[in-house]
Amino acid sequence: MITFASFPAAPAHDGYDGARRYPDGEDGMEVDFDDDDMGASGRKLTSPGEVLTSSQAFMRGHGTFVDNEEVIASVTGVIERVNKLISVRAIRTRYNAEVGDLVVGRITEVQPRRWKVDANSRQDAVLMLSSVNLPGGVQRRKVESDELQMRTFFEEGDLLVAEVQAFFADGALSLHTRSLKYGKLRNGQLVTVPPVLIRRLKSHFVSLPCGVDLILGLNGYIWVSKLTKASEQEGEEGFDAEAVYSNKNDDIDDATRAAVSRVSNIIRVLAAHFVPLTDTVLLDAYEWVIEQESDIKDLLQPEIGEALVTAISAQRQ
Amino acid sequence: MSSRVEILNDGGYRSDGRRQYELRDISIDLSPRGTADGSALITHGLTEVMVDVFGPKEAKSRGQSVHDRATVSVEVGIMPFSTGERRKRNRGDKRVLELAASIRQTFEPIIQTSLYPRSEISIFVHILQQDGGLLPASINATTLALLTAGIPLTDYVTAMTCGVHSTTSLLDLTILEENDLPHLTVASLPRTGKVTLVTMETRLHAERVTECLKIAGEAGKILHKEMKKAVEARTQKLAQAMEMAPKVAVVGGGSGGVGDVEMEDEMDT
């Protein structure tokens, strides 16, 4: 018989405790002792040292470890179960990458034939010289002269958007920018949010109608920039190294600057309230802000931020 | 001067009005600060300690990185305004380094460092006010900060001081009591009851040690309850805020990530 010791009876002195554990009010679901049902739905919290289940009947996933034939949680977070696999997902952590993820990163180091990129992960990611598009034909071979002028492509401190290509044996990420969508970033600013707030979307390149382009990196780095017109994104043939690796910003008019800062501030406010970011949420928030006619910098004041979040959550209901 | 203070009066009360085994008020603040991955502020009475955790991240220098596990680095800063007499301690101070070393040694075996090869976990301890029990407060705050950073630990670590006044043991000493009494700092793991750290700077009669260890362990369990409550309240709050997310049908192609799971949850309810 398997027993689940993860949810001991709430201490009698603390009425709030019970309310905290069973927020959905679904009676009996949480204390389900049937041997096969941990309750795949519903949110159940745990913290380190709590015994979740027996290791003989279940497999341990992320955020757990086995001691004495018991699966024990090692992080604070939500218990998840897929068939026989038990894992605990911490709410706030560094970015845990998966292959194919879109990330925004910053070059921290230039090394022989590779760049090191800070991607908010547990180690710096690696961008190989062979995984970037070089001027003069996409398919051409890398030669020694390319190695010698790596800093003309990316320098320390440069921001870039890339895709996770693979993992190294020690868990470090390997990135690539072999697409015209990827590459160096300019004409905008970076906003950092907890990575868990960025959901996987169909497209992480979002164009808001206010003339702002967003790149929602899954690592929690968001690039807010001036809209790039579709006509300026040229095809494979018209690959223009000058434009792709340029360090110069275009001229940005005042209206666009205001829109960029407004969107950035909205993101900061939503992140402070731990609201997951999607294009629709951002659009709603932007409309609300325009309606309120409040100053851009006032957005960061706590009262206005709270009003914004309440207004948005009201729309969601 | 301090020896004039009556440690335990005839009525069984201590100089600040507490009973023998009574702990001081504890308050815990886990709100995020700046760019830290995890942060916690804990007060034990007038002792106040703030801890920020950064990482796991790329090790600062390549020499520091170990190929099969993460390194843990601890830096302690004692604010000059934290004591009655304003005094600046520099970072090379022996006492400060010792404090940092004790914290690092306590947490190295508890953090599952093998999950993060070549990374570094930096712990920054800021002591804002001192009124006895610096090491236990720092250890408790570090546990909380590591938890908020989502770093896997095998258990909570809770620490408490225990002193002996003639034959009676006292818990959670203030600085007045610490100066006068022989005392022990005990860090323990609530799940297994194991003790990870015991320090003593004064002499203590051998017969008293067992009792001290026992009641400090008990106090650790109480602390664990409080800390867990704070951590779970925070996790609950964040999880609730996350659920405000709109229901978007965009799961296609995602590789089993966060978004997918949330979606299922919402559909079930």
mmCIF file with all atom_site columns, N, CA and C in Angstrom, chain B residues 153-191:
data_model
loop_
_atom_site.group_PDB
_atom_site.id
_atom_site.type_symbol
_atom_site.label_atom_id
_atom_site.label_alt_id
_atom_site.label_comp_id
_atom_site.label_asym_id
_atom_site.label_entity_id
_atom_site.label_seq_id
_atom_site.pdbx_PDB_ins_code
_atom_site.Cartn_x
_atom_site.Cartn_y
_atom_site.Cartn_z
_atom_site.occupancy
_atom_site.B_iso_or_equiv
_atom_site.pdbx_formal_charge
_atom_site.auth_seq_id
_atom_site.auth_comp_id
_atom_site.auth_asym_id
_atom_site.auth_atom_id
_atom_site.pdbx_PDB_model_num
ATOM 1   N N  . LEU B 1 153 ? 17.459 21.629 -2.540 1.00 0.00 ? 153 LEU B N  1
ATOM 2   C CA . LEU B 1 153 ? 18.080 21.303 -1.259 1.00 0.00 ? 153 LEU B CA 1
ATOM 3   C C  . LEU B 1 153 ? 17.519 19.961 -0.812 1.00 0.00 ? 153 LEU B C  1
ATOM 4   N N  . THR B 1 154 ? 18.303 19.218 -0.075 1.00 0.00 ? 154 THR B N  1
ATOM 5   C CA . THR B 1 154 ? 17.755 17.953 0.408  1.00 0.00 ? 154 THR B CA 1
ATOM 6   C C  . THR B 1 154 ? 16.838 18.181 1.603  1.00 0.00 ? 154 THR B C  1
ATOM 7   N N  . ASP B 1 155 ? 16.971 19.315 2.249  1.00 0.00 ? 155 ASP B N  1
ATOM 8   C CA . ASP B 1 155 ? 16.112 19.595 3.390  1.00 0.00 ? 155 ASP B CA 1
ATOM 9   C C  . ASP B 1 155 ? 16.265 21.076 3.767  1.00 0.00 ? 155 ASP B C  1
ATOM 10  N N  . TYR B 1 156 ? 15.362 21.539 4.607  1.00 0.00 ? 156 TYR B N  1
ATOM 11  C CA . TYR B 1 156 ? 15.561 22.844 5.218  1.00 0.00 ? 156 TYR B CA 1
ATOM 12  C C  . TYR B 1 156 ? 16.753 22.735 6.176  1.00 0.00 ? 156 TYR B C  1
ATOM 13  N N  . VAL B 1 157 ? 17.418 23.838 6.420  1.00 0.00 ? 157 VAL B N  1
ATOM 14  C CA . VAL B 1 157 ? 18.390 23.882 7.512  1.00 0.00 ? 157 VAL B CA 1
ATOM 15  C C  . VAL B 1 157 ? 17.891 24.935 8.483  1.00 0.00 ? 157 VAL B C  1
ATOM 16  N N  . THR B 1 158 ? 17.720 24.565 9.727  1.00 0.00 ? 158 THR B N  1
ATOM 17  C CA . THR B 1 158 ? 17.282 25.533 10.716 1.00 0.00 ? 158 THR B CA 1
ATOM 18  C C  . THR B 1 158 ? 18.317 25.577 11.826 1.00 0.00 ? 158 THR B C  1
ATOM 19  N N  . ALA B 1 159 ? 18.581 26.761 12.338 1.00 0.00 ? 159 ALA B N  1
ATOM 20  C CA . ALA B 1 159 ? 19.630 26.899 13.342 1.00 0.00 ? 159 ALA B CA 1
ATOM 21  C C  . ALA B 1 159 ? 19.136 27.707 14.522 1.00 0.00 ? 159 ALA B C  1
ATOM 22  N N  . MET B 1 160 ? 19.689 27.439 15.670 1.00 0.00 ? 160 MET B N  1
ATOM 23  C CA . MET B 1 160 ? 19.269 28.101 16.905 1.00 0.00 ? 160 MET B CA 1
ATOM 24  C C  . MET B 1 160 ? 20.429 28.082 17.894 1.00 0.00 ? 160 MET B C  1
ATOM 25  N N  . THR B 1 161 ? 20.454 29.083 18.789 1.00 0.00 ? 161 THR B N  1
ATOM 26  C CA . THR B 1 161 ? 21.465 29.052 19.848 1.00 0.00 ? 161 THR B CA 1
ATOM 27  C C  . THR B 1 161 ? 20.817 28.574 21.134 1.00 0.00 ? 161 THR B C  1
ATOM 28  N N  . CYS B 1 162 ? 21.637 27.947 21.941 1.00 0.00 ? 162 CYS B N  1
ATOM 29  C CA . CYS B 1 162 ? 21.162 27.489 23.230 1.00 0.00 ? 162 CYS B CA 1
ATOM 30  C C  . CYS B 1 162 ? 22.253 27.799 24.249 1.00 0.00 ? 162 CYS B C  1
ATOM 31  N N  . GLY B 1 163 ? 21.899 28.444 25.334 1.00 0.00 ? 163 GLY B N  1
ATOM 32  C CA . GLY B 1 163 ? 22.888 28.781 26.365 1.00 0.00 ? 163 GLY B CA 1
ATOM 33  C C  . GLY B 1 163 ? 22.528 28.118 27.672 1.00 0.00 ? 163 GLY B C  1
ATOM 34  N N  . VAL B 1 164 ? 23.482 28.111 28.577 1.00 0.00 ? 164 VAL B N  1
ATOM 35  C CA . VAL B 1 164 ? 23.221 27.490 29.875 1.00 0.00 ? 164 VAL B CA 1
ATOM 36  C C  . VAL B 1 164 ? 23.501 28.501 30.979 1.00 0.00 ? 164 VAL B C  1
ATOM 37  N N  . HIS B 1 165 ? 22.490 28.734 31.815 1.00 0.00 ? 165 HIS B N  1
ATOM 38  C CA . HIS B 1 165 ? 22.643 29.627 32.954 1.00 0.00 ? 165 HIS B CA 1
ATOM 39  C C  . HIS B 1 165 ? 22.577 28.757 34.209 1.00 0.00 ? 165 HIS B C  1
ATOM 40  N N  . SER B 1 166 ? 23.639 28.672 34.935 1.00 0.00 ? 166 SER B N  1
ATOM 41  C CA . SER B 1 166 ? 23.871 27.705 36.015 1.00 0.00 ? 166 SER B CA 1
ATOM 42  C C  . SER B 1 166 ? 23.417 26.308 35.572 1.00 0.00 ? 166 SER B C  1
ATOM 43  N N  . THR B 1 167 ? 22.209 25.907 35.868 1.00 0.00 ? 167 THR B N  1
ATOM 44  C CA . THR B 1 167 ? 21.829 24.575 35.379 1.00 0.00 ? 167 THR B CA 1
ATOM 45  C C  . THR B 1 167 ? 20.676 24.619 34.396 1.00 0.00 ? 167 THR B C  1
ATOM 46  N N  . THR B 1 168 ? 20.105 25.800 34.161 1.00 0.00 ? 168 THR B N  1
ATOM 47  C CA . THR B 1 168 ? 18.973 25.859 33.238 1.00 0.00 ? 168 THR B CA 1
ATOM 48  C C  . THR B 1 168 ? 19.447 26.268 31.848 1.00 0.00 ? 168 THR B C  1
ATOM 49  N N  . SER B 1 169 ? 18.829 25.683 30.832 1.00 0.00 ? 169 SER B N  1
ATOM 50  C CA . SER B 1 169 ? 19.195 26.053 29.465 1.00 0.00 ? 169 SER B CA 1
ATOM 51  C C  . SER B 1 169 ? 18.236 27.111 28.957 1.00 0.00 ? 169 SER B C  1
ATOM 52  N N  . LEU B 1 170 ? 18.768 28.010 28.176 1.00 0.00 ? 170 LEU B N  1
ATOM 53  C CA . LEU B 1 170 ? 17.964 29.079 27.575 1.00 0.00 ? 170 LEU B CA 1
ATOM 54  C C  . LEU B 1 170 ? 18.094 28.977 26.062 1.00 0.00 ? 170 LEU B C  1
ATOM 55  N N  . LEU B 1 171 ? 17.018 29.329 25.364 1.00 0.00 ? 171 LEU B N  1
ATOM 56  C CA . LEU B 1 171 ? 17.041 29.287 23.906 1.00 0.00 ? 171 LEU B CA 1
ATOM 57  C C  . LEU B 1 171 ? 17.086 30.695 23.334 1.00 0.00 ? 171 LEU B C  1
ATOM 58  N N  . ASP B 1 172 ? 17.645 30.818 22.126 1.00 0.00 ? 172 ASP B N  1
ATOM 59  C CA . ASP B 1 172 ? 17.600 32.061 21.364 1.00 0.00 ? 172 ASP B CA 1
ATOM 60  C C  . ASP B 1 172 ? 18.148 33.245 22.168 1.00 0.00 ? 172 ASP B C  1
ATOM 61  N N  . LEU B 1 173 ? 19.447 33.246 22.397 1.00 0.00 ? 173 LEU B N  1
ATOM 62  C CA . LEU B 1 173 ? 20.047 34.244 23.271 1.00 0.00 ? 173 LEU B CA 1
ATOM 63  C C  . LEU B 1 173 ? 20.157 35.613 22.609 1.00 0.00 ? 173 LEU B C  1
ATOM 64  N N  . THR B 1 174 ? 19.958 36.640 23.403 1.00 0.00 ? 174 THR B N  1
ATOM 65  C CA . THR B 1 174 ? 20.237 37.984 22.914 1.00 0.00 ? 174 THR B CA 1
ATOM 66  C C  . THR B 1 174 ? 21.719 38.257 23.135 1.00 0.00 ? 174 THR B C  1
ATOM 67  N N  . ILE B 1 175 ? 22.160 39.415 22.684 1.00 0.00 ? 175 ILE B N  1
ATOM 68  C CA . ILE B 1 175 ? 23.605 39.676 22.782 1.00 0.00 ? 175 ILE B CA 1
ATOM 69  C C  . ILE B 1 175 ? 24.047 39.782 24.237 1.00 0.00 ? 175 ILE B C  1
ATOM 70  N N  . LEU B 1 176 ? 23.153 40.286 25.105 1.00 0.00 ? 176 LEU B N  1
ATOM 71  C CA . LEU B 1 176 ? 23.461 40.384 26.543 1.00 0.00 ? 176 LEU B CA 1
ATOM 72  C C  . LEU B 1 176 ? 23.734 39.006 27.119 1.00 0.00 ? 176 LEU B C  1
ATOM 73  N N  . GLU B 1 177 ? 22.838 38.096 26.793 1.00 0.00 ? 177 GLU B N  1
ATOM 74  C CA . GLU B 1 177 ? 22.972 36.738 27.317 1.00 0.00 ? 177 GLU B CA 1
ATOM 75  C C  . GLU B 1 177 ? 24.164 36.027 26.685 1.00 0.00 ? 177 GLU B C  1
ATOM 76  N N  . GLU B 1 178 ? 24.365 36.265 25.393 1.00 0.00 ? 178 GLU B N  1
ATOM 77  C CA . GLU B 1 178 ? 25.479 35.631 24.693 1.00 0.00 ? 178 GLU B CA 1
ATOM 78  C C  . GLU B 1 178 ? 26.809 36.004 25.313 1.00 0.00 ? 178 GLU B C  1
ATOM 79  N N  . ASN B 1 179 ? 26.918 37.268 25.754 1.00 0.00 ? 179 ASN B N  1
ATOM 80  C CA . ASN B 1 179 ? 28.177 37.723 26.341 1.00 0.00 ? 179 ASN B CA 1
ATOM 81  C C  . ASN B 1 179 ? 28.447 37.047 27.674 1.00 0.00 ? 179 ASN B C  1
ATOM 82  N N  . ASP B 1 180 ? 27.408 36.685 28.385 1.00 0.00 ? 180 ASP B N  1
ATOM 83  C CA . ASP B 1 180 ? 27.566 36.177 29.743 1.00 0.00 ? 180 ASP B CA 1
ATOM 84  C C  . ASP B 1 180 ? 27.554 34.663 29.859 1.00 0.00 ? 180 ASP B C  1
ATOM 85  N N  . LEU B 1 181 ? 26.867 33.984 28.934 1.00 0.00 ? 181 LEU B N  1
ATOM 86  C CA . LEU B 1 181 ? 26.619 32.559 29.130 1.00 0.00 ? 181 LEU B CA 1
ATOM 87  C C  . LEU B 1 181 ? 27.424 31.717 28.155 1.00 0.00 ? 181 LEU B C  1
ATOM 88  N N  . PRO B 1 182 ? 27.787 30.505 28.585 1.00 0.00 ? 182 PRO B N  1
ATOM 89  C CA . PRO B 1 182 ? 28.321 29.556 27.612 1.00 0.00 ? 182 PRO B CA 1
ATOM 90  C C  . PRO B 1 182 ? 27.187 29.143 26.685 1.00 0.00 ? 182 PRO B C  1
ATOM 91  N N  . HIS B 1 183 ? 27.459 29.115 25.406 1.00 0.00 ? 183 HIS B N  1
ATOM 92  C CA . HIS B 1 183 ? 26.358 28.773 24.502 1.00 0.00 ? 183 HIS B CA 1
ATOM 93  C C  . HIS B 1 183 ? 26.831 27.977 23.302 1.00 0.00 ? 183 HIS B C  1
ATOM 94  N N  . LEU B 1 184 ? 25.847 27.374 22.635 1.00 0.00 ? 184 LEU B N  1
ATOM 95  C CA . LEU B 1 184 ? 26.065 26.436 21.553 1.00 0.00 ? 184 LEU B CA 1
ATOM 96  C C  . LEU B 1 184 ? 25.178 26.887 20.391 1.00 0.00 ? 184 LEU B C  1
ATOM 97  N N  . THR B 1 185 ? 25.705 26.853 19.173 1.00 0.00 ? 185 THR B N  1
ATOM 98  C CA . THR B 1 185 ? 24.845 27.093 18.008 1.00 0.00 ? 185 THR B CA 1
ATOM 99  C C  . THR B 1 185 ? 24.653 25.765 17.297 1.00 0.00 ? 185 THR B C  1
ATOM 100 N N  . VAL B 1 186 ? 23.425 25.406 17.056 1.00 0.00 ? 186 VAL B N  1
ATOM 101 C CA . VAL B 1 186 ? 23.129 24.105 16.456 1.00 0.00 ? 186 VAL B CA 1
ATOM 102 C C  . VAL B 1 186 ? 22.318 24.316 15.189 1.00 0.00 ? 186 VAL B C  1
ATOM 103 N N  . ALA B 1 187 ? 22.781 23.751 14.083 1.00 0.00 ? 187 ALA B N  1
ATOM 104 C CA . ALA B 1 187 ? 21.988 23.752 12.853 1.00 0.00 ? 187 ALA B CA 1
ATOM 105 C C  . ALA B 1 187 ? 21.549 22.329 12.581 1.00 0.00 ? 187 ALA B C  1
ATOM 106 N N  . SER B 1 188 ? 20.255 22.146 12.344 1.00 0.00 ? 188 SER B N  1
ATOM 107 C CA . SER B 1 188 ? 19.772 20.778 12.174 1.00 0.00 ? 188 SER B CA 1
ATOM 108 C C  . SER B 1 188 ? 18.847 20.673 10.971 1.00 0.00 ? 188 SER B C  1
ATOM 109 N N  . LEU B 1 189 ? 18.638 19.442 10.535 1.00 0.00 ? 189 LEU B N  1
ATOM 110 C CA . LEU B 1 189 ? 17.740 19.158 9.418  1.00 0.00 ? 189 LEU B CA 1
ATOM 111 C C  . LEU B 1 189 ? 16.462 18.569 9.986  1.00 0.00 ? 189 LEU B C  1
ATOM 112 N N  . PRO B 1 190 ? 15.346 19.221 9.801  1.00 0.00 ? 190 PRO B N  1
ATOM 113 C CA . PRO B 1 190 ? 14.118 18.768 10.448 1.00 0.00 ? 190 PRO B CA 1
ATOM 114 C C  . PRO B 1 190 ? 13.646 17.390 9.995  1.00 0.00 ? 190 PRO B C  1
ATOM 115 N N  . ARG B 1 191 ? 13.885 17.012 8.745  1.00 0.00 ? 191 ARG B N  1
ATOM 116 C CA . ARG B 1 191 ? 13.339 15.745 8.261  1.00 0.00 ? 191 ARG B CA 1
ATOM 117 C C  . ARG B 1 191 ? 14.014 14.565 8.943  1.00 0.00 ? 191 ARG B C  1
#
